[in-house]
Short mmCIF file of C-alpha atoms in Angstrom, two decimals:
data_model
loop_
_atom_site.label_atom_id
_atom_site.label_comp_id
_atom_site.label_asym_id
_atom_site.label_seq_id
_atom_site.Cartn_x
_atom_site.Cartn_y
_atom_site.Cartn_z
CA UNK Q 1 -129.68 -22.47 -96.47
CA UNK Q 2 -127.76 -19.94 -94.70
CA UNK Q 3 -124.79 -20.37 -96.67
CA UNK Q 4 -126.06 -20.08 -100.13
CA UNK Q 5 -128.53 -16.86 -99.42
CA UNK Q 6 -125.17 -15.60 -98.33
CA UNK Q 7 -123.24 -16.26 -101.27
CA UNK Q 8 -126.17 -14.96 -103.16
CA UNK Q 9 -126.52 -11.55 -101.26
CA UNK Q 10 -122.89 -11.39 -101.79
CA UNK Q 11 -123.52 -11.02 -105.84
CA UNK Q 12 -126.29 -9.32 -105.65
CA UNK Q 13 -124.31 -6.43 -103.72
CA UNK Q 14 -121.64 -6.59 -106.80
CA UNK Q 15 -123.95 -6.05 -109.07
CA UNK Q 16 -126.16 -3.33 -107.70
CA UNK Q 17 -122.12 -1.75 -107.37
CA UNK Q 18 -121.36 -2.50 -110.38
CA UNK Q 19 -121.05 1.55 -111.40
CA UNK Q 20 -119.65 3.10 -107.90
CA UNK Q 21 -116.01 1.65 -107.23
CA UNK Q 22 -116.02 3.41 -104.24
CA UNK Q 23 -118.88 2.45 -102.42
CA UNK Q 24 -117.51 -1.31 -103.63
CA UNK Q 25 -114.15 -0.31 -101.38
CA UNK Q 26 -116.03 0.50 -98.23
CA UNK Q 27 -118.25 -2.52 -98.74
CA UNK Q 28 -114.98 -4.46 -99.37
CA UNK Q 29 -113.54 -3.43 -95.67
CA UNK Q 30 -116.68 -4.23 -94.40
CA UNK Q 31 -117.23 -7.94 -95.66
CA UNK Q 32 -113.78 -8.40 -94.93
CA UNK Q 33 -114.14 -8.28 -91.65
CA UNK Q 34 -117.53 -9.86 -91.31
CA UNK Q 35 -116.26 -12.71 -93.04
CA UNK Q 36 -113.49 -12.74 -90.43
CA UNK Q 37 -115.62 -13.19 -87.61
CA UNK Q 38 -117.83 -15.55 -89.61
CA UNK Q 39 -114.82 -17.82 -89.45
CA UNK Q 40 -112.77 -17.35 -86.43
CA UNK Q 41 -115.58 -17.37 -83.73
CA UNK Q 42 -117.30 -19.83 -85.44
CA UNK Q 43 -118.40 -22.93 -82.81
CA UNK Q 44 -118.38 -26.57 -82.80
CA UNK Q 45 -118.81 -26.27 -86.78
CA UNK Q 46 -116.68 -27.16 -89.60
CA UNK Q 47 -115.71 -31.12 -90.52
CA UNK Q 48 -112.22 -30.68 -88.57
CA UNK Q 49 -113.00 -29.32 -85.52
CA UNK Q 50 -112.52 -32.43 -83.23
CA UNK Q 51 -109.86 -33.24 -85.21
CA UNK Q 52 -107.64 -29.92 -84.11
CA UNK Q 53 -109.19 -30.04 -80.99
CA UNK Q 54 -107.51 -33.15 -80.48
CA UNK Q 55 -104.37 -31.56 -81.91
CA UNK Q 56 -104.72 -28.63 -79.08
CA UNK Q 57 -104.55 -31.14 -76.29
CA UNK Q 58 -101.27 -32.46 -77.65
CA UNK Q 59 -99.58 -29.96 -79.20
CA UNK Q 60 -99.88 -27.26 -76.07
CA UNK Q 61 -97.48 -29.50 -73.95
CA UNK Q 62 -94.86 -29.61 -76.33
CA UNK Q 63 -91.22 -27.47 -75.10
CA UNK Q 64 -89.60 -25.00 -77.37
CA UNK Q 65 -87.19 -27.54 -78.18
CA UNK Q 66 -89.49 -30.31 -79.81
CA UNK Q 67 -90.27 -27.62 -82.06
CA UNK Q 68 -87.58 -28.81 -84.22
CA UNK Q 69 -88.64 -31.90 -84.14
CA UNK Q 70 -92.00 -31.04 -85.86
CA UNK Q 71 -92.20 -31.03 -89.60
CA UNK Q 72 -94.58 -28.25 -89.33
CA UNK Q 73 -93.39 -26.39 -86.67
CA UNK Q 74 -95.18 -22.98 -87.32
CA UNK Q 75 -98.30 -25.12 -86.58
CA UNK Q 76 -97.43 -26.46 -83.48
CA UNK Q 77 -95.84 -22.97 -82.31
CA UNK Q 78 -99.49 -21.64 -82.44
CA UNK Q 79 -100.93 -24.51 -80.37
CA UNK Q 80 -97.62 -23.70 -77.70
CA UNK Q 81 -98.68 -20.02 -78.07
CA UNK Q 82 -102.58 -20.32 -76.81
CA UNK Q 83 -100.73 -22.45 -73.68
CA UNK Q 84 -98.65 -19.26 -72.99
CA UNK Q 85 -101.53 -16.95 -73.39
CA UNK Q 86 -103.90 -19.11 -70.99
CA UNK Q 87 -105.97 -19.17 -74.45
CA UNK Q 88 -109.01 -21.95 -75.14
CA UNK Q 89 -109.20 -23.98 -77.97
CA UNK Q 90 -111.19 -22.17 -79.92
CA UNK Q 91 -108.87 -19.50 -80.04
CA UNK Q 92 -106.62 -21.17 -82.68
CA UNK Q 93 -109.19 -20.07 -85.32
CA UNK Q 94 -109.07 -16.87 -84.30
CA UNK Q 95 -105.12 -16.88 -85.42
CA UNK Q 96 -105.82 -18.67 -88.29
CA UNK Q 97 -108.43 -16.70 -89.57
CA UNK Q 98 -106.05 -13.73 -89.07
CA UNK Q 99 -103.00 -15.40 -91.00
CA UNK Q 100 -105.61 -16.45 -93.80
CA UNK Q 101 -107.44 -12.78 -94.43
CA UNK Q 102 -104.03 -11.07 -93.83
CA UNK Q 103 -103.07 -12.68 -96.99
CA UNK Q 104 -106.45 -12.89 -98.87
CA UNK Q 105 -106.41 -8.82 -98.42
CA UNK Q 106 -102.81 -8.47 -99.73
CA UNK Q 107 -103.71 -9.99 -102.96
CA UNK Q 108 -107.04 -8.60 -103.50
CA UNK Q 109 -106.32 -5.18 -102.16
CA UNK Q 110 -103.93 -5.19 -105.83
CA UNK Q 111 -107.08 -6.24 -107.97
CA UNK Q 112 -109.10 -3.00 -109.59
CA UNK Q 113 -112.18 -4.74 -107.86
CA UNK Q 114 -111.27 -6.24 -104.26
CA UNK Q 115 -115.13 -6.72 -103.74
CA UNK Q 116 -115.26 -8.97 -106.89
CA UNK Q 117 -112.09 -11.20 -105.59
CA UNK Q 118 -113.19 -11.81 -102.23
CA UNK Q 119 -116.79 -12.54 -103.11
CA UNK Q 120 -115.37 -15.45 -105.94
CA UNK Q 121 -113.33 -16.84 -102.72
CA UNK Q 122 -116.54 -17.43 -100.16
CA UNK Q 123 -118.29 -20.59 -101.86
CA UNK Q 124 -114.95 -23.44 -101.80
CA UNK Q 125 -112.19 -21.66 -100.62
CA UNK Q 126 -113.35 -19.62 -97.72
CA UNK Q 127 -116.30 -22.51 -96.54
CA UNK Q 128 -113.28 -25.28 -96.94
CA UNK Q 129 -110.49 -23.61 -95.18
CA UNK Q 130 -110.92 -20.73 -92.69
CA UNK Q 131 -114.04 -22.38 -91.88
CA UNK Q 132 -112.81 -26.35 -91.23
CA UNK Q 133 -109.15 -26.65 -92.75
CA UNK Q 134 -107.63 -23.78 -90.85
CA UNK Q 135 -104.33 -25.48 -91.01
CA UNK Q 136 -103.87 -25.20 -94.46
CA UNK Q 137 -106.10 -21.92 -94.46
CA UNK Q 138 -103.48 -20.45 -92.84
CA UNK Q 139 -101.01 -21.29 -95.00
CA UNK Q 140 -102.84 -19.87 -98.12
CA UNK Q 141 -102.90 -17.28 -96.36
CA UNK Q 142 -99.49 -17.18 -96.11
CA UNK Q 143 -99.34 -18.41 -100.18
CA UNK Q 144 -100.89 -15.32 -101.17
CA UNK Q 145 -97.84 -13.46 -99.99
CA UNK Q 146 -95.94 -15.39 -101.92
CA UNK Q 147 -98.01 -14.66 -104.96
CA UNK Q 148 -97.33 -10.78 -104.09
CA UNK Q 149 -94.01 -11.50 -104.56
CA UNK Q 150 -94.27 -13.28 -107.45
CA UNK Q 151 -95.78 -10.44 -109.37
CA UNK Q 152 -93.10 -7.88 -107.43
CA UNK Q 153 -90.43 -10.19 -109.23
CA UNK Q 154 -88.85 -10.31 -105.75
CA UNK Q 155 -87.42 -14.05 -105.67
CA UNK Q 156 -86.31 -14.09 -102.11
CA UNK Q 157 -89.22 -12.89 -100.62
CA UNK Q 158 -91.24 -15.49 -102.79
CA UNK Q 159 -88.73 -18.41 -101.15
CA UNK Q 160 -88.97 -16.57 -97.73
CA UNK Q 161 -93.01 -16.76 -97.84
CA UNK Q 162 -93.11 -20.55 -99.40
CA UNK Q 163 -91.24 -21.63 -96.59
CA UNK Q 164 -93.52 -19.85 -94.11
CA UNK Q 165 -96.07 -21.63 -95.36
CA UNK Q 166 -94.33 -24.80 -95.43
CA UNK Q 167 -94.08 -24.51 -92.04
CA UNK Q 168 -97.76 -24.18 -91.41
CA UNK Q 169 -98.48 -27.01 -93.98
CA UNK Q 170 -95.99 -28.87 -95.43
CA UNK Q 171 -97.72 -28.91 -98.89
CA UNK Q 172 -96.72 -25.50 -100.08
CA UNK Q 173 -93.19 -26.62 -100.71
CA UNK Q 174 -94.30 -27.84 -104.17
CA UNK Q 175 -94.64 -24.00 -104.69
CA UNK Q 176 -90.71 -23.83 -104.57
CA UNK Q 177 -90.96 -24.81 -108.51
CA UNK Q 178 -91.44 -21.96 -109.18
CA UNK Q 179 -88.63 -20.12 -107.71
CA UNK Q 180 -86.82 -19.54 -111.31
CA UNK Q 181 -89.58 -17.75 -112.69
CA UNK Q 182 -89.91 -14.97 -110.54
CA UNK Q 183 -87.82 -13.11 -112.29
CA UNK Q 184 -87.85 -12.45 -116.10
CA UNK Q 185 -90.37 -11.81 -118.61
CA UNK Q 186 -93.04 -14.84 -119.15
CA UNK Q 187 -92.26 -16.92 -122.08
CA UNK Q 188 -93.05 -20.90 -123.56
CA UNK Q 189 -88.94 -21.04 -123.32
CA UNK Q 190 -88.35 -20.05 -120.18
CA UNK Q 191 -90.86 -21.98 -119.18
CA UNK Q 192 -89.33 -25.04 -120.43
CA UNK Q 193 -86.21 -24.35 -119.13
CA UNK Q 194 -88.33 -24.14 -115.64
CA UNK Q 195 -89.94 -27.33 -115.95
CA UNK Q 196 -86.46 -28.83 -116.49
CA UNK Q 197 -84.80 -27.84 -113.32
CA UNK Q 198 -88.42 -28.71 -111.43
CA UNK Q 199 -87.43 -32.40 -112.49
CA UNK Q 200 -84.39 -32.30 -109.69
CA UNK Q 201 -86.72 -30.10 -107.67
CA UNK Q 202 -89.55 -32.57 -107.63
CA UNK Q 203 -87.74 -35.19 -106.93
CA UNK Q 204 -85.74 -33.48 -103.51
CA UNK Q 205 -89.41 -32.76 -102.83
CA UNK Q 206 -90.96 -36.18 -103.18
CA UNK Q 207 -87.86 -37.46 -101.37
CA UNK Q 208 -88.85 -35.74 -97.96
CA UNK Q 209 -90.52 -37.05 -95.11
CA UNK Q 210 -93.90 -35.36 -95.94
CA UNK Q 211 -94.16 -36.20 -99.53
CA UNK Q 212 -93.43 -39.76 -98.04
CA UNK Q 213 -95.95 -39.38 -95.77
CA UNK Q 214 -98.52 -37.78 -98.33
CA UNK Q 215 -97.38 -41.18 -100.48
CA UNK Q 216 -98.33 -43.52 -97.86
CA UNK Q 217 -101.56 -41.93 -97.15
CA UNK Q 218 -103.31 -40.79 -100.35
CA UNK Q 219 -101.80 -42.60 -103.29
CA UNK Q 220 -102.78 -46.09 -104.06
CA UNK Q 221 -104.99 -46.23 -100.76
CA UNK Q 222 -108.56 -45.66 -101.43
CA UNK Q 223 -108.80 -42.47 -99.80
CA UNK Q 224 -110.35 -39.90 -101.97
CA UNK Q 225 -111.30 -36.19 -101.46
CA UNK Q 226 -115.66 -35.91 -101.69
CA UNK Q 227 -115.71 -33.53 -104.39
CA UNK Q 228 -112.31 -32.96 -105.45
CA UNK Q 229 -113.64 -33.59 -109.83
CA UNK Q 230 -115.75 -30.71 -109.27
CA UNK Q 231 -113.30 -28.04 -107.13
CA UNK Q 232 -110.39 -29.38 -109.30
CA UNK Q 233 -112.63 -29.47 -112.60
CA UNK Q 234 -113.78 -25.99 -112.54
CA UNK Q 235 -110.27 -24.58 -111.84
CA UNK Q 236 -109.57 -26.71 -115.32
CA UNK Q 237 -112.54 -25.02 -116.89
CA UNK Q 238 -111.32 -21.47 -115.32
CA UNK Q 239 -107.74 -22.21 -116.74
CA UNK Q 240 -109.34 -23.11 -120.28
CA UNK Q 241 -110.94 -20.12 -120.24
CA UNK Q 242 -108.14 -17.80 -119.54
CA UNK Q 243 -106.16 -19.13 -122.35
CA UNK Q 244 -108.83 -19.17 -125.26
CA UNK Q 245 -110.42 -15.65 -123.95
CA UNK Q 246 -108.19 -13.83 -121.82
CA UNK Q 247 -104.53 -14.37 -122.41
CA UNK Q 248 -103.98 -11.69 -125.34
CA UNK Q 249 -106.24 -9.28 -123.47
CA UNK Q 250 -104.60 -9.63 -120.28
CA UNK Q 251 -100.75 -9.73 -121.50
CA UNK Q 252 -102.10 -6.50 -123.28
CA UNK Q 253 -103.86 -4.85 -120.47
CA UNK Q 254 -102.38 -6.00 -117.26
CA UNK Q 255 -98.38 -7.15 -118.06
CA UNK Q 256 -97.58 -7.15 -114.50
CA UNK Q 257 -99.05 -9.64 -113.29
CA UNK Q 258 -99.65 -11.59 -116.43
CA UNK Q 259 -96.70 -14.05 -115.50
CA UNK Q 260 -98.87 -15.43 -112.42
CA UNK Q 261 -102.13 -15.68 -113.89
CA UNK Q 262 -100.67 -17.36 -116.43
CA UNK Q 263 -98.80 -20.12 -114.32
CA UNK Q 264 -101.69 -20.20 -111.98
CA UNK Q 265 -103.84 -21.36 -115.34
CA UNK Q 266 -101.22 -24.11 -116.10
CA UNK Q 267 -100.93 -25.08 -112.55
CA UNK Q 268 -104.61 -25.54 -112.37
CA UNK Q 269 -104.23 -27.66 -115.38
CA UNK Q 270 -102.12 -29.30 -114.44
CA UNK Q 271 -104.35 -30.45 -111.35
CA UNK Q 272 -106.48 -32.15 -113.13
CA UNK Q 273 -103.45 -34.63 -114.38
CA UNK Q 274 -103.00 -35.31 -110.70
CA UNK Q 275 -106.91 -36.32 -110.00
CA UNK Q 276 -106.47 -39.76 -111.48
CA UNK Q 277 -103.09 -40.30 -109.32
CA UNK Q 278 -104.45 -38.66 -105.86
CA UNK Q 279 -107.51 -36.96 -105.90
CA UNK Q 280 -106.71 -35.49 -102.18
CA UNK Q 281 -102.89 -34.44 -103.54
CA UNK Q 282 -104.86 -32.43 -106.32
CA UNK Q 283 -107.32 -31.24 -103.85
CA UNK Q 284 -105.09 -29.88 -101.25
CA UNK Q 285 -102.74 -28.34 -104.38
CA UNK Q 286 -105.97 -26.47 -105.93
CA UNK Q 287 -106.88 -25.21 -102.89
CA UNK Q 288 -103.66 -22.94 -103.17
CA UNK Q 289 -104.60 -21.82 -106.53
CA UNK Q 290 -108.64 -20.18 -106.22
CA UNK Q 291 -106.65 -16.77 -104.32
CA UNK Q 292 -105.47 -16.98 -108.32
CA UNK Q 293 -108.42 -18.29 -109.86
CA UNK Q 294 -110.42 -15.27 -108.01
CA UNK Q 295 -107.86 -12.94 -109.39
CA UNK Q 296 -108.60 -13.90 -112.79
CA UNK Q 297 -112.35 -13.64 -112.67
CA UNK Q 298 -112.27 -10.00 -110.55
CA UNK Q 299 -110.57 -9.04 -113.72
CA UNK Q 300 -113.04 -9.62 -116.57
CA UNK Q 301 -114.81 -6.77 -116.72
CA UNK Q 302 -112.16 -4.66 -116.76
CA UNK Q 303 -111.07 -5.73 -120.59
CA UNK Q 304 -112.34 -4.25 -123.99
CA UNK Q 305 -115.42 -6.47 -125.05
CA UNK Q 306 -116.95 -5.74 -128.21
CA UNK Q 307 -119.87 -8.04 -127.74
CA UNK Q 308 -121.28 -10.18 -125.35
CA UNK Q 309 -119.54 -8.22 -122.17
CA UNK Q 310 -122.62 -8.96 -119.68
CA UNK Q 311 -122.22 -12.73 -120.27
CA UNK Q 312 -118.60 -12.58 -120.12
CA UNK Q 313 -118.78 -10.38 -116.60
CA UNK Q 314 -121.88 -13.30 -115.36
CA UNK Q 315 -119.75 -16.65 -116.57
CA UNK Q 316 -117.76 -16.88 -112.61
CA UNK Q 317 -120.27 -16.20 -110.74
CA UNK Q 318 -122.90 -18.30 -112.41
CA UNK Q 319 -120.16 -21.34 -112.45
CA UNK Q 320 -119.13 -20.45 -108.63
CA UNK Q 321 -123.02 -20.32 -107.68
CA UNK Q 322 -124.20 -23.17 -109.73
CA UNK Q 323 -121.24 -25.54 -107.87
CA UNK Q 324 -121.90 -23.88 -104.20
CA UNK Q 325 -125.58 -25.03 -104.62
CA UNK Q 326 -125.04 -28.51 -106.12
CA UNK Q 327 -122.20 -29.18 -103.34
CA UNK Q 328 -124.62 -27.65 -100.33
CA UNK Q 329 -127.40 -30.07 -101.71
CA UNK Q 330 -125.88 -33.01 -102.76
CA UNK Q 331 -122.69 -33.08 -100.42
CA UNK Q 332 -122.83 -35.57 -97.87
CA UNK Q 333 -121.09 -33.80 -95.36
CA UNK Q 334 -122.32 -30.25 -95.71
CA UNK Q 335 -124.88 -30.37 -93.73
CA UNK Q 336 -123.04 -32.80 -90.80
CA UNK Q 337 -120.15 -30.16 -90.43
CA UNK Q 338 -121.54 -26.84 -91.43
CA UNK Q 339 -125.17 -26.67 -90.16
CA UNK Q 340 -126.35 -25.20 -87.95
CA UNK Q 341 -124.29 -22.60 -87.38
CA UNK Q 342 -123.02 -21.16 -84.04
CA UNK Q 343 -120.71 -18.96 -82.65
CA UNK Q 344 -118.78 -18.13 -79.34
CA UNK Q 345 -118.72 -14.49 -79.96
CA UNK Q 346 -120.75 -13.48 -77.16
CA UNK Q 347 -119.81 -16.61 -74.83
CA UNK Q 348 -119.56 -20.28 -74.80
CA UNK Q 349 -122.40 -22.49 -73.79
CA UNK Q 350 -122.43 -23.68 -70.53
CA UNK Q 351 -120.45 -26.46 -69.49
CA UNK Q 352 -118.28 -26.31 -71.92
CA UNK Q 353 -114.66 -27.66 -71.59
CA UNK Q 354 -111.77 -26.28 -74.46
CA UNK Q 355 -109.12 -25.77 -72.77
CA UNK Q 356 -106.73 -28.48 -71.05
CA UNK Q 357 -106.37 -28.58 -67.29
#
């Protein structure tokens, strides 16, 4: 399958790089941007594609001053922008491919192996988002910003970027919790004293008219996200790991951004409480957190190992590879949304209609 000899070629490269961290740079610009038009010219393939195709015909009509109206209204502002432009459908995945790797390249341009991060995002993030959830793509996209700011300590540009992303999809705004520790040294108190003002946080949250509309549609309902044990369960295991193996190591080695690895672990932790509850509300949450998870693992072999460091540098990708294969195998959908692949690159077939009259 296309998709997995991909993935695979993708750590193959790594590790023939594994001693020239320059030649892993150029080969980082260059994925990058293959991976870009992987995504955004992609056609008729991903699970939602009908689904925001159906959105384009509606949304494009809408007047500047229905925006306001919208819960999401960055969304919809895209949808009005293609109408202005004369743009085609498929054209809203070229913008939210674009918001989605402008972010992914903020945060992994800051690891000491971009390469490393933005292979561990291809097999769930990259195939579930850019590639069919470009909605919310786009707003980790815009997440990872956020994150920048978190580890710049800079609180109101963390606040400004949540609510950018809010705007996209309205599911970042649980990321506002964490608005009081931006600043300040990490610490079990401080994060207590954070969990106590989330309580009147969460609740403001839960009380708006997207949490009510996330209540009505995934809790108690019988929906449930295909897969969500697996993508939520090995951000648990990833989280686990962190804090037996790497949390003295990485407080030690890399204090900067120790404070949002370390949430990021809890948070992905804490995912796994929510699975019983919702498993699409834990879903859609971890989705946000593998830009952090990726983070993580692009670090590891970058700490002082006195034994084992080959097995320690292996343990993502083996996990990463070993889910990508069992979910392109035994998936039900995989194949219905992602195969075969096309693209409109170098034209659409003929006949086709994307664009409203």
């Amino acid at each position: 399958m296309i998709y997995v000899a991909v993935f695979g070629a993708m750590i193959l490269l790594r590790w023939a790089l594994e001693g020239n961290a320059e030649l892993r740079r150029g080969f980082y610009w260059a994925l990058l941007f293959a991976l870009f038009l992987f995504s955004a010219f992609r056609f008729e393939v991903g699970c939602d594609w009908t689904g925001y195709l159906n959105q384009y015909f509606v949304y494009r009509s809408r007047s500047p001053d229905e925006l306001l109206d919208e819960s999401e209204p960055l969304w919809v502002g895209l949808f009005m922008l293609l109408r202005s432009l004369g743009l085609s459908y498929p054209w809203i995945n070229v913008l939210s491919s674009g918001v989605f790797f402008l972010g992914i390249h903020a945060l992994c341009r800051r690891q000491i192996d971009p390469l490393a991060c933005l292979i561990f995002l291809f097999p769930i993030l990259y195939i579930n988002m850019p590639m069919s959830g470009i909605r919310q793509g786009a707003a980790i996209g815009i997440m990872c910003l956020a994150y920048c700011a978190f580890s710049d300590r800079a609180p109101a540009r963390f606040i400004a970027w949540v609510l950018v992303a809010s705007a996209i999809h309205s599911s970042a705004l649980v990321f506002l919790l964490l608005a009081p520790l931006v600043e300040g040294n990490y610490s079990r108190s401080r994060l207590f004293l954070a969990a106590l003002l989330a309580v009147p946080g969460g609740l403001a949250l839960m009380s708006t008219e997207s949490a009510q509309v996330a209540d009505s549609r995934y809790i108690d309902t019988g929906i449930d996200a295909v897969g969500a044990i697996f993508r939520v369960g090995a951000l648990a295991l990833s989280a686990a790991y962190f804090f037996i193996v790497l949390e003295k190591k990485w407080m030690k080695r890399f204090p900067g951004d120790f404070k949002l690895a370390a949430i990021g672990a809890l948070m992905m932790v804490a995912t796994l409480a929510v699975l019983p509850v919702s498993s699409v509300i834990a879903d859609r949450v971890a989705y946000y957190l593998i830009p952090i998870q990726a983070a993580i693992f692009a670090r590891i072999p970058f700490f002082s190992w006195r034994v084992d460091r080959e097995l320690h540098t292996a343990f993502p990708y083996a996990l990463l590879f070993a889910l990508f294969v069992a979910w392109t195998m035994l998936g039900s959908h995989f194949e219905q949304c992602y195969i075969p692949y096309q693209s409109w690159l170098l034209g659409f077939p003929e006949g086709t209609r994307l664009s409203a009259p």
